[in-house]
């Protein structure tokens, strides 16, 4: 039974922009290759109307972050990002100095300057660099090369946005350890606030899954990963989540809230949201129509929603542990009760089993992964499935 302990967690706003210049062969995100002109103005109108329809879900609550993800949000001109942010300011209680992130891809930012995005209110940028090596980028099917990465970084610095992330992949087709180390070295040299460092995996329903490239063997991939982690650590990038590394105090607030099982409104094609209703003692997840054409029909018929469901006890337990265990920082028993509304006794046996196996430690009401547990996060997550 959901109990009175359920309380409203911090709230973020996620905005999905579902188009890319071309579909990368490894990508399983909801992104669509642009086949005609970007319907930018109509899409922004749809986002504003969609936001308007979601407002009753969060009456009276403040918003701590906005995240434009994709797809490639930097395909949208800054004037339209500005139009959306003005509409959001008029409708939501935005926290002063809130984090506003825009995902951008090198080779697309010439659609507008970072300076113009900064003037529109963007104060954090996440750059999809993936590699600094031309051959690796070509094999990944990226639209940009090293040259565009350098241009993009120069333009970003000139704009004054210092809070930026570099997305970097490892275990790329044909990659050896020196090439992987060189990528990490160059990412560090660009002095970002944050680096997301993650392994290329072959996902179902992607071009790579039907025509798989030759990837480094498991032991080499492991060696590459360890070496990258050591370099990031030595350069002052603390690992606060499985794939996320940041300089002190510069973690991505929006993503941390997601992993802490916080709430987020989600608007845009295929966007997924999670909202707690403490008064009703329920937590719901919902998704918007996935295909951009169907989504934008919402402007005519007001139908944005593809799915909505209230999470059952089992879902709450699994989703809480699935997300929280990704963070290096532990959580308190009280956090569990406040975020799920459930009594700790529901999970006590399983936490004890993880403790007995040396995967979790519990001290003064605080639960943390041990060093062993951090290496086997998937195993602990499975215990709460
Ligand atoms: S740029 Fe990103 S979102 Fe777009 S297709 Fe490539 S990986 Fe997917």
PDB file of N, CA and C in Angstrom, residues 54 57 284-287 305-310:
ATOM      1  N   UNK A  54      -0.178  19.829 -20.035  1.00  0.00           N
ATOM      2  CA  UNK A  54       0.414  19.108 -18.887  1.00  0.00           C
ATOM      3  C   UNK A  54       0.399  19.923 -17.587  1.00  0.00           C
ATOM      4  N   UNK A  57      -0.825  18.838 -14.103  1.00  0.00           N
ATOM      5  CA  UNK A  57      -0.072  17.791 -13.390  1.00  0.00           C
ATOM      6  C   UNK A  57       0.855  18.375 -12.333  1.00  0.00           C
ATOM      7  N   UNK A 284       2.940   8.387 -11.415  1.00  0.00           N
ATOM      8  CA  UNK A 284       2.576   7.934 -12.761  1.00  0.00           C
ATOM      9  C   UNK A 284       3.697   8.173 -13.763  1.00  0.00           C
ATOM     10  N   UNK A 285       3.731   7.303 -14.757  1.00  0.00           N
ATOM     11  CA  UNK A 285       4.607   7.519 -15.908  1.00  0.00           C
ATOM     12  C   UNK A 285       3.720   7.719 -17.113  1.00  0.00           C
ATOM     13  N   UNK A 286       4.195   8.527 -18.055  1.00  0.00           N
ATOM     14  CA  UNK A 286       3.397   8.728 -19.264  1.00  0.00           C
ATOM     15  C   UNK A 286       4.321   8.972 -20.442  1.00  0.00           C
ATOM     16  N   UNK A 287       3.784   8.759 -21.652  1.00  0.00           N
ATOM     17  CA  UNK A 287       4.576   8.967 -22.870  1.00  0.00           C
ATOM     18  C   UNK A 287       3.730   9.684 -23.904  1.00  0.00           C
ATOM     19  N   UNK A 305      -1.092  12.293 -25.808  1.00  0.00           N
ATOM     20  CA  UNK A 305      -0.698  11.178 -24.953  1.00  0.00           C
ATOM     21  C   UNK A 305      -0.793   9.823 -25.644  1.00  0.00           C
ATOM     22  N   UNK A 306       0.317   9.038 -25.590  1.00  0.00           N
ATOM     23  CA  UNK A 306       0.281   7.682 -26.137  1.00  0.00           C
ATOM     24  C   UNK A 306       0.006   6.679 -25.026  1.00  0.00           C
ATOM     25  N   UNK A 307       0.455   7.006 -23.799  1.00  0.00           N
ATOM     26  CA  UNK A 307       0.357   6.020 -22.724  1.00  0.00           C
ATOM     27  C   UNK A 307       0.447   6.742 -21.378  1.00  0.00           C
ATOM     28  N   UNK A 308      -0.327   6.258 -20.422  1.00  0.00           N
ATOM     29  CA  UNK A 308      -0.219   6.775 -19.055  1.00  0.00           C
ATOM     30  C   UNK A 308      -0.521   5.624 -18.098  1.00  0.00           C
ATOM     31  N   UNK A 309       0.314   5.430 -17.085  1.00  0.00           N
ATOM     32  CA  UNK A 309       0.005   4.371 -16.126  1.00  0.00           C
ATOM     33  C   UNK A 309       0.513   4.750 -14.745  1.00  0.00           C
ATOM     34  N   UNK A 310      -0.262   4.338 -13.759  1.00  0.00           N
ATOM     35  CA  UNK A 310       0.148   4.555 -12.367  1.00  0.00           C
ATOM     36  C   UNK A 310       1.040   3.379 -11.990  1.00  0.00           C
TER      37      UNK A 310
END
